[in-house]
Coordinates of C-alpha atoms in Angstrom, one line a residue:
M1078 CA 17.3 -24.7 9.0
T1079 CA 15.7 -27.3 11.0
D1080 CA 12.2 -28.9 10.7
F1081 CA 9.9 -28.7 13.7
S1082 CA 7.1 -30.5 15.0
K1083 CA 3.4 -29.5 13.9
A1084 CA 2.7 -30.0 17.7
A1085 CA 5.3 -27.7 18.7
W1086 CA 4.1 -25.1 16.5
S1087 CA 0.3 -25.5 17.3
G1088 CA 1.5 -25.1 20.8
V1089 CA 2.9 -21.6 20.4
L1090 CA 0.0 -20.3 18.1
L1091 CA -2.6 -21.6 20.9
I1092 CA -0.7 -20.5 23.8
S1093 CA -1.8 -17.0 25.4
L1094 CA 1.1 -14.7 25.7
F1095 CA 1.8 -11.9 27.7
L1096 CA 4.9 -9.3 28.0
T1097 CA 5.7 -8.7 31.6
A1098 CA 8.2 -6.0 30.7
C1099 CA 9.1 -3.6 27.6
Q1100 CA 11.8 -1.5 29.1
D1101 CA 14.6 -3.7 27.7
A1102 CA 13.2 -3.2 23.9
P1103 CA 16.1 -1.7 22.4
N1104 CA 14.5 -0.7 18.9
A1105 CA 12.5 2.1 19.2
P1106 CA 12.5 3.5 15.5
P1107 CA 13.6 7.0 14.6
D1108 CA 11.1 9.1 12.8
A1109 CA 8.4 6.6 13.4
A1110 CA 5.8 8.4 15.6
D1111 CA 2.9 7.2 13.6
L1112 CA 3.7 3.4 13.7
V1113 CA 1.3 1.7 16.0
A1114 CA 3.1 0.1 18.6
V1115 CA 2.1 -3.6 20.0
D1116 CA 0.7 -3.4 23.2
P1117 CA 3.1 -4.1 26.1
D1118 CA 0.8 -6.1 27.9
S1119 CA -0.3 -8.4 24.9
V1120 CA 0.7 -9.3 21.7
P1121 CA -0.9 -10.8 18.9
E1122 CA -1.4 -14.6 18.7
Q1123 CA -3.2 -15.3 15.3
V1124 CA -2.6 -14.6 11.6
Y1125 CA -6.2 -13.7 10.0
W1126 CA -6.6 -13.8 6.2
G1127 CA -8.6 -11.7 3.9
D1128 CA -8.5 -9.3 0.9
L1129 CA -8.1 -5.4 1.0
H1130 CA -9.6 -4.7 -2.7
V1131 CA -12.4 -6.0 -4.4
H1132 CA -15.0 -4.5 -6.7
S1133 CA -18.5 -5.1 -7.2
S1134 CA -21.5 -4.0 -9.5
L1135 CA -21.2 -0.9 -7.8
S1136 CA -17.6 0.0 -9.8
F1137 CA -18.0 1.2 -13.3
D1138 CA -15.8 -1.1 -15.3
A1139 CA -17.1 -4.5 -13.3
H1140 CA -20.7 -3.0 -14.1
S1141 CA -19.8 -2.6 -17.8
F1142 CA -18.1 -5.6 -18.3
G1143 CA -21.0 -7.9 -17.2
N1144 CA -21.1 -7.8 -13.3
R1145 CA -24.6 -6.0 -13.2
N1146 CA -26.1 -7.6 -9.9
L1147 CA -23.6 -8.6 -7.3
G1148 CA -23.2 -5.6 -5.5
P1149 CA -21.2 -5.2 -1.6
E1150 CA -23.6 -7.5 0.0
A1151 CA -22.8 -10.7 -2.5
A1152 CA -19.1 -9.9 -1.9
Y1153 CA -19.4 -10.3 1.7
R1154 CA -21.6 -13.1 1.6
F1155 CA -19.3 -15.1 -0.8
A1156 CA -16.3 -13.8 1.5
R1157 CA -17.7 -15.3 4.9
G1158 CA -18.2 -18.3 3.2
E1159 CA -21.9 -18.5 1.4
T1160 CA -22.7 -20.0 -2.1
V1161 CA -23.4 -17.3 -4.6
R1162 CA -24.5 -17.3 -8.1
S1163 CA -22.0 -15.7 -10.3
S1164 CA -22.5 -13.3 -13.0
S1165 CA -22.5 -16.1 -15.5
G1166 CA -25.1 -17.8 -13.3
Q1167 CA -22.9 -20.4 -12.1
E1168 CA -23.0 -21.4 -8.1
A1169 CA -19.7 -20.0 -6.6
K1170 CA -18.4 -20.8 -3.0
L1171 CA -14.9 -20.4 -1.2
Q1172 CA -13.4 -23.6 -0.2
R1173 CA -12.3 -21.8 2.6
P1174 CA -14.0 -18.8 4.3
L1175 CA -12.1 -15.5 4.8
D1176 CA -11.6 -13.4 8.0
F1177 CA -11.9 -9.9 6.5
L1178 CA -12.8 -8.3 3.6
L1179 CA -13.0 -4.5 2.2
V1180 CA -15.2 -4.0 -1.2
A1181 CA -13.4 -1.2 -2.9
D1182 CA -15.5 0.1 -5.3
H1183 CA -14.1 2.7 -7.8
A1184 CA -15.1 6.2 -6.1
E1185 CA -15.2 7.7 -9.9
Y1186 CA -19.2 7.2 -10.8
L1187 CA -19.6 5.2 -8.1
G1188 CA -22.8 3.2 -8.5
F1189 CA -23.9 5.7 -11.1
L1190 CA -24.8 2.8 -14.0
S1191 CA -26.9 1.2 -11.7
G1192 CA -28.4 4.4 -10.2
I1193 CA -29.3 5.1 -13.9
E1194 CA -30.8 1.7 -14.9
E1195 CA -33.1 1.9 -12.3
N1196 CA -34.0 5.5 -13.1
D1197 CA -32.5 6.9 -9.8
A1198 CA -33.8 10.4 -9.4
L1199 CA -30.4 11.7 -8.1
A1200 CA -28.6 10.1 -10.8
L1201 CA -30.7 11.5 -13.5
A1202 CA -30.7 15.0 -12.2
T1203 CA -27.5 15.7 -13.8
P1204 CA -27.0 16.3 -17.5
L1205 CA -24.4 13.5 -17.4
G1206 CA -27.3 11.1 -16.2
K1207 CA -29.7 12.2 -18.6
R1208 CA -27.0 11.8 -21.4
W1209 CA -26.1 8.7 -20.4
Q1210 CA -29.4 7.1 -20.1
S1211 CA -30.2 8.4 -23.5
Y1212 CA -27.1 6.4 -24.8
L1213 CA -28.6 3.2 -23.0
A1214 CA -31.9 3.9 -24.1
G1215 CA -30.8 4.4 -27.7
K1216 CA -28.7 2.5 -30.5
E1217 CA -25.4 3.7 -29.0
G1218 CA -25.4 1.6 -25.7
M1219 CA -22.2 1.6 -23.7
G1220 CA -19.9 2.6 -26.3
P1221 CA -19.7 6.4 -26.0
I1222 CA -20.5 6.0 -22.0
M1223 CA -16.9 4.1 -22.3
T1224 CA -15.4 6.8 -24.4
E1225 CA -16.6 9.5 -22.2
Y1226 CA -15.7 7.6 -18.8
V1227 CA -12.0 7.0 -19.9
D1228 CA -11.6 10.0 -21.6
M1229 CA -12.6 12.1 -18.3
V1230 CA -10.9 9.9 -15.8
T1231 CA -7.6 10.3 -17.9
G1232 CA -8.5 14.3 -17.9
V1233 CA -8.4 14.3 -21.7
R1234 CA -11.9 16.0 -21.6
P1235 CA -13.4 18.3 -18.9
R1236 CA -14.6 16.2 -16.0
E1237 CA -18.2 16.0 -15.3
T1238 CA -19.5 14.5 -11.9
P1239 CA -22.8 12.4 -10.8
G1240 CA -23.3 15.3 -8.3
K1241 CA -22.9 15.4 -4.5
K1242 CA -26.2 14.3 -3.6
F1243 CA -26.0 11.0 -5.7
A1244 CA -22.3 10.6 -4.5
Q1245 CA -23.4 10.8 -0.7
S1246 CA -26.5 8.8 -1.3
I1247 CA -24.6 5.9 -2.8
W1248 CA -22.0 6.4 -0.3
S1249 CA -24.2 5.9 2.5
D1250 CA -25.5 2.9 0.8
V1251 CA -21.8 1.6 0.9
I1252 CA -20.9 2.2 4.6
E1253 CA -24.5 0.9 5.8
I1254 CA -23.7 -2.4 4.0
A1255 CA -20.3 -2.8 5.6
E1256 CA -21.6 -2.2 8.9
R1257 CA -24.4 -4.6 8.5
Y1258 CA -21.8 -7.6 7.7
N1259 CA -19.7 -6.2 10.0
E1260 CA -19.4 -9.1 13.0
P1261 CA -16.5 -8.4 15.2
G1262 CA -14.5 -11.3 16.3
R1263 CA -15.5 -13.6 13.3
F1264 CA -15.9 -11.3 10.2
T1265 CA -14.5 -7.8 9.7
T1266 CA -15.5 -5.4 7.2
F1267 CA -14.2 -2.2 6.2
A1268 CA -15.6 0.9 4.6
G1269 CA -13.6 1.9 1.8
Y1270 CA -13.2 2.5 -2.1
E1271 CA -10.7 3.0 -4.8
W1272 CA -9.2 5.9 -5.8
T1273 CA -8.6 5.5 -9.5
S1274 CA -5.7 7.8 -10.8
M1275 CA -4.5 7.2 -14.1
P1276 CA -2.5 10.1 -15.4
G1277 CA -1.8 10.1 -19.0
G1278 CA -2.9 6.2 -18.9
R1279 CA -0.5 5.3 -16.1
N1280 CA -1.8 3.6 -13.1
L1281 CA -1.5 5.2 -9.6
H1282 CA -4.5 3.5 -8.0
R1283 CA -5.0 3.6 -4.4
V1284 CA -7.3 1.9 -2.2
V1285 CA -9.0 4.3 0.8
V1286 CA -9.1 2.4 4.2
F1287 CA -11.3 3.5 6.9
R1288 CA -11.0 2.4 10.6
D1289 CA -14.4 4.0 11.5
G1290 CA -17.8 3.5 11.3
P1291 CA -20.6 5.5 9.9
D1292 CA -20.5 8.1 12.8
K1293 CA -17.4 9.4 11.0
T1294 CA -17.2 7.9 7.5
G1295 CA -20.5 9.2 6.8
Q1296 CA -19.6 12.7 7.3
I1297 CA -17.2 12.7 3.9
I1298 CA -18.4 11.5 0.4
P1299 CA -15.2 9.8 -1.4
F1300 CA -12.2 11.8 -2.7
S1301 CA -11.9 10.8 -6.6
A1302 CA -9.4 11.1 -9.4
L1303 CA -12.0 13.4 -10.8
D1304 CA -11.2 15.8 -7.9
S1305 CA -7.7 15.4 -8.4
D1306 CA -5.3 12.6 -9.9
D1307 CA -2.3 13.5 -7.6
P1308 CA -1.6 11.3 -4.6
E1309 CA -0.4 14.1 -2.4
R1310 CA -4.1 15.9 -2.8
L1311 CA -5.3 12.5 -1.7
W1312 CA -3.1 12.4 1.6
A1313 CA -4.1 16.0 2.4
F1314 CA -8.0 15.0 1.9
L1315 CA -7.0 11.9 4.4
D1316 CA -5.1 14.3 6.6
Q1317 CA -8.5 16.7 6.7
Y1318 CA -10.5 13.5 7.3
E1319 CA -8.5 12.8 10.4
Q1320 CA -8.5 16.4 11.8
N1321 CA -12.3 16.5 11.5
T1322 CA -13.6 13.4 12.6
S1323 CA -10.8 12.2 15.1
G1324 CA -11.1 9.0 12.8
S1325 CA -8.2 7.0 11.6
V1326 CA -7.6 6.2 7.6
L1327 CA -4.8 4.8 5.2
A1328 CA -4.4 4.4 1.4
I1329 CA -2.7 1.4 -0.5
P1330 CA -1.0 1.7 -3.6
H1331 CA -1.7 -0.9 -6.4
N1332 CA 0.8 -3.1 -7.6
G1333 CA 2.6 -0.9 -9.9
N1334 CA 3.8 -2.9 -12.9
L1335 CA 1.2 -1.0 -15.3
S1336 CA 2.0 2.3 -13.8
G1337 CA 4.6 3.1 -16.9
G1338 CA 7.4 3.6 -14.0
I1339 CA 5.8 6.2 -11.9
M1340 CA 4.7 4.2 -9.0
F1341 CA 8.1 4.6 -7.4
A1342 CA 9.3 7.7 -9.3
D1343 CA 12.2 10.1 -8.7
E1344 CA 9.7 13.2 -8.8
T1345 CA 6.3 13.9 -7.6
L1346 CA 3.7 14.0 -10.4
S1347 CA 3.6 17.7 -10.4
G1348 CA 7.5 17.2 -11.4
S1349 CA 8.9 18.5 -8.2
A1350 CA 11.9 16.9 -6.7
L1351 CA 11.1 14.6 -3.5
S1352 CA 11.5 16.2 -0.3
R1353 CA 11.8 15.1 3.3
E1354 CA 8.1 16.4 3.7
Y1355 CA 6.8 14.4 0.5
A1356 CA 8.7 11.3 1.9
K1357 CA 7.4 11.8 5.5
A1358 CA 3.5 12.2 4.0
R1359 CA 3.9 8.9 2.0
V1360 CA 5.0 7.0 4.9
R1361 CA 2.4 8.0 6.8
W1362 CA -0.3 7.5 4.5
E1363 CA 0.8 4.5 3.0
P1364 CA 2.1 2.0 5.2
V1365 CA 1.8 -1.3 2.9
Y1366 CA 1.6 -1.7 -0.8
E1367 CA 0.0 -4.3 -2.9
V1368 CA 2.7 -6.4 -4.2
T1369 CA 0.7 -9.4 -5.8
Q1370 CA -2.9 -9.4 -7.4
V1371 CA -4.7 -10.5 -10.5
K1372 CA -3.1 -8.4 -12.9
G1373 CA 0.2 -10.0 -12.3
D1374 CA 3.0 -10.1 -9.4
G1375 CA 4.9 -6.9 -8.5
E1376 CA 8.0 -8.2 -6.0
A1377 CA 10.9 -8.3 -8.4
H1378 CA 11.5 -8.4 -12.5
P1379 CA 14.2 -10.5 -14.2
L1380 CA 15.8 -7.7 -15.7
L1381 CA 16.3 -5.9 -12.6
S1382 CA 17.0 -9.1 -10.5
P1383 CA 19.3 -11.3 -12.8
D1384 CA 20.7 -13.4 -10.2
D1385 CA 17.3 -14.1 -9.0
E1386 CA 16.1 -17.4 -10.4
Y1387 CA 12.6 -17.2 -8.9
A1388 CA 12.2 -13.2 -10.1
D1389 CA 10.1 -14.0 -13.1
F1390 CA 6.5 -15.0 -11.7
E1391 CA 3.5 -14.4 -13.2
T1392 CA 5.1 -11.1 -14.6
W1393 CA 3.4 -8.3 -16.5
D1394 CA 5.5 -5.9 -18.2
E1395 CA 4.8 -5.2 -21.7
T1396 CA 2.1 -2.2 -21.0
D1397 CA 1.0 0.5 -18.5
I1398 CA -2.9 0.4 -17.7
S1399 CA -4.0 2.0 -21.0
L1400 CA -2.2 -0.8 -23.0
T1401 CA 0.5 1.5 -24.1
P1402 CA 3.5 -0.6 -25.0
K1403 CA 6.7 -0.3 -22.6
P1404 CA 10.1 0.8 -24.6
T1405 CA 11.7 -1.8 -26.3
D1406 CA 15.3 -0.9 -25.7
P1407 CA 16.3 -3.1 -22.6
E1408 CA 17.9 0.2 -21.2
A1409 CA 14.7 2.2 -21.6
K1410 CA 12.9 -0.5 -20.3
K1411 CA 15.0 -1.1 -17.4
R1412 CA 14.5 2.3 -16.2
M1413 CA 10.8 2.3 -16.2
L1414 CA 10.4 -1.0 -14.5
Q1415 CA 12.6 0.4 -11.5
G1416 CA 9.7 2.5 -10.8
E1417 CA 7.3 -0.2 -10.8
Y1418 CA 8.4 -3.1 -8.8
A1419 CA 8.7 -3.7 -5.1
R1420 CA 12.0 -4.3 -4.6
S1421 CA 13.2 -1.8 -6.9
G1422 CA 11.1 0.7 -4.4
L1423 CA 12.4 -0.7 -1.5
K1424 CA 16.2 -0.2 -2.6
K1425 CA 15.2 3.5 -3.9
G1426 CA 13.9 4.0 -0.6
L1427 CA 17.5 3.4 1.0
A1428 CA 19.1 6.1 -1.3
Y1429 CA 16.2 8.5 -0.5
E1430 CA 16.8 8.1 3.2
A1431 CA 20.1 9.1 2.9
E1432 CA 19.5 11.8 0.7
L1433 CA 16.4 13.1 2.5
G1434 CA 16.6 11.7 6.0
M1435 CA 13.6 9.9 5.6
N1436 CA 12.5 6.8 3.2
P1437 CA 9.8 7.3 1.2
Y1438 CA 9.2 3.9 0.1
Q1439 CA 9.4 2.3 3.7
F1440 CA 6.3 -0.1 2.9
G1441 CA 5.0 -3.5 4.1
M1442 CA 3.6 -5.8 1.6
I1443 CA 0.1 -7.3 1.2
G1444 CA -1.6 -9.4 -1.5
S1445 CA -5.3 -8.8 -2.8
T1446 CA -7.1 -10.1 -5.7
D1447 CA -8.5 -6.8 -7.5
S1448 CA -11.8 -9.0 -8.6
H1449 CA -14.5 -7.1 -10.3
T1450 CA -16.7 -10.1 -10.1
S1451 CA -17.8 -9.4 -6.4
L1452 CA -16.0 -13.1 -5.8
S1453 CA -12.5 -12.9 -3.7
T1454 CA -10.6 -16.1 -5.0
A1455 CA -6.9 -16.5 -5.1
D1456 CA -6.7 -20.4 -5.2
D1457 CA -5.9 -21.9 -8.8
N1458 CA -8.1 -24.8 -8.3
N1459 CA -11.2 -22.7 -7.8
F1460 CA -10.2 -19.2 -9.7
W1461 CA -13.4 -17.0 -10.9
G1462 CA -11.1 -14.4 -12.8
K1463 CA -11.4 -10.9 -13.1
F1464 CA -14.5 -10.0 -15.0
K1465 CA -17.6 -11.7 -15.9
D1466 CA -15.8 -13.0 -19.1
S1467 CA -13.1 -14.5 -16.8
E1468 CA -15.4 -16.8 -14.9
P1469 CA -15.0 -20.6 -15.3
S1470 CA -16.0 -21.4 -19.0
D1471 CA -14.9 -23.7 -22.0
D1472 CA -13.6 -20.5 -23.7
R1473 CA -12.1 -18.4 -21.3
L1474 CA -8.6 -19.5 -21.9
E1475 CA -8.9 -18.2 -25.9
S1476 CA -10.7 -14.8 -24.7
D1477 CA -9.8 -11.1 -23.8
M1478 CA -10.7 -9.5 -21.1
G1479 CA -13.7 -7.5 -21.9
G1480 CA -13.1 -8.4 -25.6
A1481 CA -10.5 -6.0 -25.8
L1482 CA -8.0 -5.9 -23.2
W1483 CA -5.4 -8.5 -22.0
P1484 CA -5.9 -12.3 -22.5
N1485 CA -7.9 -13.8 -19.5
A1486 CA -5.3 -16.7 -19.6
K1487 CA -2.6 -14.1 -18.7
L1488 CA -4.6 -13.4 -15.6
T1489 CA -3.2 -14.6 -12.1
A1490 CA -5.0 -16.2 -9.5
S1491 CA -3.5 -14.2 -6.7
G1492 CA -3.7 -13.1 -3.8
Y1493 CA -4.3 -12.7 0.1
T1494 CA -3.4 -10.5 3.0
G1495 CA -2.1 -12.3 5.9
I1496 CA -2.4 -9.9 9.5
W1497 CA -0.8 -11.0 12.7
A1498 CA -3.6 -9.1 15.2
R1499 CA -4.7 -9.7 18.8
A1500 CA -8.2 -10.1 17.5
N1501 CA -10.6 -10.2 14.2
T1502 CA -11.7 -6.6 14.7
R1503 CA -11.6 -3.5 12.8
A1504 CA -9.4 -1.6 15.5
E1505 CA -6.9 -4.6 15.6
L1506 CA -6.5 -5.2 12.0
F1507 CA -6.1 -1.6 11.2
A1508 CA -3.7 -1.2 13.9
A1509 CA -1.8 -4.0 12.4
I1510 CA -1.8 -2.4 8.9
K1511 CA -0.3 0.5 10.3
R1512 CA 2.7 -1.1 11.9
R1513 CA 3.1 -3.1 8.6
E1514 CA 3.0 -6.7 10.4
V1515 CA 1.1 -8.0 7.5
Y1516 CA 2.3 -10.3 4.4
A1517 CA 1.1 -11.0 1.0
T1518 CA 0.4 -14.3 -0.3
T1519 CA -0.3 -15.4 -3.8
G1520 CA -3.2 -17.9 -2.5
P1521 CA -1.7 -20.4 -0.1
R1522 CA -2.6 -19.5 3.6
I1523 CA 1.3 -20.5 4.8
R1524 CA 1.7 -19.3 8.2
L1525 CA 4.8 -16.8 8.4
R1526 CA 6.3 -14.9 11.4
V1527 CA 9.5 -13.2 11.5
F1528 CA 11.5 -11.5 14.2
A1529 CA 14.9 -9.7 14.1
G1530 CA 16.8 -8.3 17.3
W1531 CA 20.1 -7.7 18.9
Q1532 CA 19.4 -10.5 21.7
L1533 CA 17.6 -13.2 20.0
E1534 CA 18.8 -16.7 20.4
A1535 CA 18.9 -20.0 18.0
T1536 CA 17.3 -21.5 21.2
D1537 CA 14.3 -19.0 21.2
L1538 CA 12.8 -20.9 18.1
D1539 CA 11.9 -23.8 20.7
R1540 CA 10.3 -21.5 23.6
E1541 CA 6.9 -21.6 24.4
D1542 CA 7.0 -18.0 24.6
F1543 CA 8.8 -17.5 21.4
A1544 CA 6.6 -14.6 20.0
A1545 CA 6.6 -12.8 23.1
R1546 CA 10.3 -12.9 23.5
G1547 CA 10.3 -11.8 20.0
Y1548 CA 8.6 -8.7 20.7
R1549 CA 10.3 -8.1 23.6
R1550 CA 13.8 -8.6 22.7
G1551 CA 13.3 -7.3 18.7
V1552 CA 11.0 -6.4 16.4
P1553 CA 8.5 -8.1 13.7
M1554 CA 7.9 -8.2 10.5
G1555 CA 7.4 -4.1 9.3
G1556 CA 9.6 -2.9 11.9
I1557 CA 12.9 -0.6 12.3
L1558 CA 16.1 -1.6 13.8
A1559 CA 18.4 0.9 15.4
Q1560 CA 22.0 0.5 15.8
G1561 CA 22.5 -1.5 19.2
G1562 CA 24.4 -4.6 18.6
E1563 CA 27.8 -5.1 20.0
N1564 CA 28.5 -8.6 18.4
G1565 CA 27.6 -8.0 14.9
A1566 CA 24.8 -8.6 12.8
P1567 CA 21.5 -8.7 14.2
D1568 CA 19.8 -12.1 14.3
F1569 CA 16.6 -13.1 12.8
L1570 CA 14.2 -15.6 13.9
I1571 CA 11.7 -17.4 11.3
R1572 CA 9.0 -19.6 11.7
V1573 CA 6.9 -21.2 8.9
M1574 CA 4.0 -23.6 8.2
K1575 CA 2.9 -24.8 5.2
D1576 CA -1.0 -24.7 4.1
P1577 CA -2.8 -27.5 5.5
D1578 CA -4.8 -27.5 2.1
D1579 CA -1.9 -27.0 -0.2
A1580 CA 1.3 -28.1 -1.4
N1581 CA 4.7 -28.7 0.9
L1582 CA 7.4 -26.0 1.0
E1583 CA 10.3 -26.1 -0.6
R1584 CA 12.7 -23.3 0.3
V1585 CA 12.8 -19.9 2.5
Q1586 CA 14.6 -16.9 1.3
I1587 CA 15.9 -13.9 3.3
I1588 CA 16.2 -11.1 0.3
K1589 CA 18.5 -8.1 1.3
G1590 CA 18.8 -4.6 -0.1
W1591 CA 21.6 -2.6 1.2
R1592 CA 23.1 0.8 0.6
T1593 CA 27.1 0.8 0.6
V1594 CA 28.9 3.4 2.4
D1595 CA 29.9 4.4 -1.0
G1596 CA 26.5 5.1 -1.7
E1597 CA 25.5 2.1 -4.2
V1598 CA 22.4 0.2 -3.7
K1599 CA 22.8 -3.3 -4.1
E1600 CA 20.7 -6.7 -3.4
K1601 CA 21.2 -10.3 -2.6
V1602 CA 19.1 -13.2 -2.4
H1603 CA 19.8 -15.7 1.2
D1604 CA 18.9 -19.5 0.7
V1605 CA 18.0 -19.9 4.5
G1606 CA 16.1 -22.9 4.7
V1607 CA 15.9 -25.5 1.9
A1608 CA 13.7 -28.9 2.2
E1609 CA 15.8 -31.6 2.5
T1610 CA 13.9 -34.5 0.8
E1611 CA 12.1 -33.9 -2.8
K1612 CA 8.5 -34.0 -1.2
G1613 CA 9.2 -30.9 0.8
A1614 CA 9.0 -29.5 4.4
V1615 CA 5.9 -28.8 6.5
T1616 CA 7.8 -26.4 8.6
F1617 CA 10.8 -24.8 8.9
A1618 CA 12.4 -23.0 12.1
I1619 CA 15.3 -20.9 11.4
H1620 CA 17.9 -18.7 13.0
W1621 CA 20.1 -16.3 10.3
S1622 CA 22.5 -14.0 11.0
D1623 CA 23.8 -12.0 7.9
P1624 CA 27.5 -12.5 7.1
D1625 CA 27.8 -9.3 5.2
F1626 CA 26.4 -7.1 8.0
N1627 CA 28.1 -3.7 8.1
V1628 CA 26.8 -1.8 11.2
R1629 CA 27.5 1.5 9.0
E1630 CA 25.1 0.3 5.8
N1631 CA 21.0 1.1 5.7
A1632 CA 19.6 -2.2 4.7
F1633 CA 16.1 -4.2 4.3
Y1634 CA 15.3 -7.7 4.5
Y1635 CA 12.3 -9.7 3.7
V1636 CA 11.4 -13.3 3.7
R1637 CA 10.0 -15.1 0.7
V1638 CA 8.9 -18.3 1.2
L1639 CA 8.0 -21.2 -2.1
Q1640 CA 5.8 -23.8 -2.0
K1641 CA 6.5 -27.0 -4.1
P1642 CA 5.4 -26.4 -7.9
T1643 CA 1.5 -26.6 -8.1
E1644 CA -0.9 -26.7 -11.3
R1645 CA -1.9 -23.3 -12.5
W1646 CA -5.4 -22.3 -12.7
T1647 CA -5.1 -22.8 -16.7
A1648 CA -3.7 -26.2 -16.2
Y1649 CA -6.9 -26.9 -14.1
D1650 CA -9.2 -25.2 -17.0
K1651 CA -7.6 -27.8 -19.5
E1652 CA -8.4 -30.6 -17.7
N1653 CA -11.8 -29.3 -16.5
F1654 CA -13.1 -28.5 -19.7
G1655 CA -10.9 -30.4 -22.0
V1656 CA -9.5 -27.9 -24.0
R1657 CA -5.9 -27.0 -25.0
G1658 CA -5.2 -23.5 -23.8
S1659 CA -2.0 -21.3 -25.0
S1660 CA 1.5 -22.5 -24.7
D1661 CA 2.5 -18.9 -23.6
Y1662 CA 1.5 -19.9 -19.8
P1663 CA 3.2 -22.7 -17.4
D1664 CA 1.3 -25.5 -16.1
F1665 CA 2.8 -25.4 -13.1
I1666 CA 4.2 -22.4 -10.9
Q1667 CA 5.6 -22.0 -7.4
E1668 CA 2.9 -20.2 -5.1
R1669 CA 4.9 -18.0 -2.6
V1670 CA 4.4 -15.5 0.2
Y1671 CA 6.3 -12.4 1.2
S1672 CA 6.8 -10.8 4.4
S1673 CA 6.9 -7.3 5.1
P1674 CA 10.7 -5.9 5.6
I1675 CA 12.6 -5.3 8.4
W1676 CA 14.7 -2.1 8.2
Y1677 CA 18.3 -1.6 9.8
Q1678 CA 19.1 2.1 10.4
P1679 CA 22.4 3.0 11.6
E1680 CA 22.4 5.8 14.1

């Protein structure tokens, strides 16, 4: 629980680390053939920051809510640090560029509105294109288009599509632009899209991420919710893609707080009981989970974790994605929330592992913005909202998104993903996501590294080869520890450094979930590092061992780091525009990061 010097931490970050042997690593995870191992000859030395979920004008909703001109190119330019003129006519610029970006536009009617407005022959070759153009040209405008779109995506009315020729044309443009802005070693782009499943108005969205270039991604067109809203059908498409192209692809579920309780459901979408095959497929295709974004934070909920004083952070728990209210009965609401929040999903996973021999909810954690402005911003003092009407203005605190959705003031300035990788390239970043060596931040770029193992010691925290030793003698965040210690609990080593451009750190916590030998699933929050002064800490170096460890009990552990309180973006707006704003939202919040878990599995 001691602070350590900035110079010492910098030395660890800058040194080239080499593993001379891997034969003493005791922690090969069972049933983990799809995990990508760290190269035994070198280890990740750097954390890269980026966003895997941004929308441009090619997304139907972004376009219809005012983002008409900022396509994927603008998103990439902004993310790498250039000044961009926003949809509201203002100059926008990131305070610090990102290292990677995925423009994940909705696959459903991808680029279709732009095509109609530009009189694209392929867009107008279908009855749907002709009908929507007639609406836009007449007095009906966007109203009937919005109604038809929602009804078709949710399955209320028969689904019409823009046609394969148009879909192939716009997808080719998407992957060509991603290729043009990809600069290995400096700025990485991924081709991908969002699969926008909304069965019954509940959010089951996934972001699909391809590792590959146009030679492989150009062989397909996106599989959308118009093809199927069942995740298992999406996984089958991803499997077929890999078989046909020898490429690599994965899917990232949205934060589930608008899913109506079905993100971590106890049955499949088709109503079947969860099976080992389902669990294996879900872990295979969905290695990480988006735990925080502009539509709220999804780590924990106070109703599910009443003993966690920090569980109620940027909580969205009133409705699902279609604005259908959640139950008012506390017990019914609690049952629904258990299928929505990351911590409860991880706990469910332990129970299913005991039942199925496989954990369907064994995921790492990332953050994204889900911005629909093409502007990836997660800083409260430079927050550009979700839609055009939530860009900075003197009235955004008093308005609703799109004039009819949630209050703009409810939006969360969140989040980004930190990835520990050997290089800023598609291959290395993708491999790190697959092995879950990633973590989520609500905005601040706090450096966090975690290892756990049976042969780690407190003195390892001061070693120049700290990271190399962590990989050789244990596992990093996202890893699995098999039974192997003869001297009790595994050791955890945690090193944290504050964002140099943000507030100091207040505390470091380990959240543990475990299944008892009697079958009960529990959780506990451990304060493992607390700043010794009111002003907070710059760094933490922590050695911790679980005092309640039981060698027979499956468990997960993840790290949560809390900053000292800082102003929420709504407070900045009050100051910048001289407005009152709503008292429903706090002026100060505690930003945070969440590591991917480390799981312990008895033999």
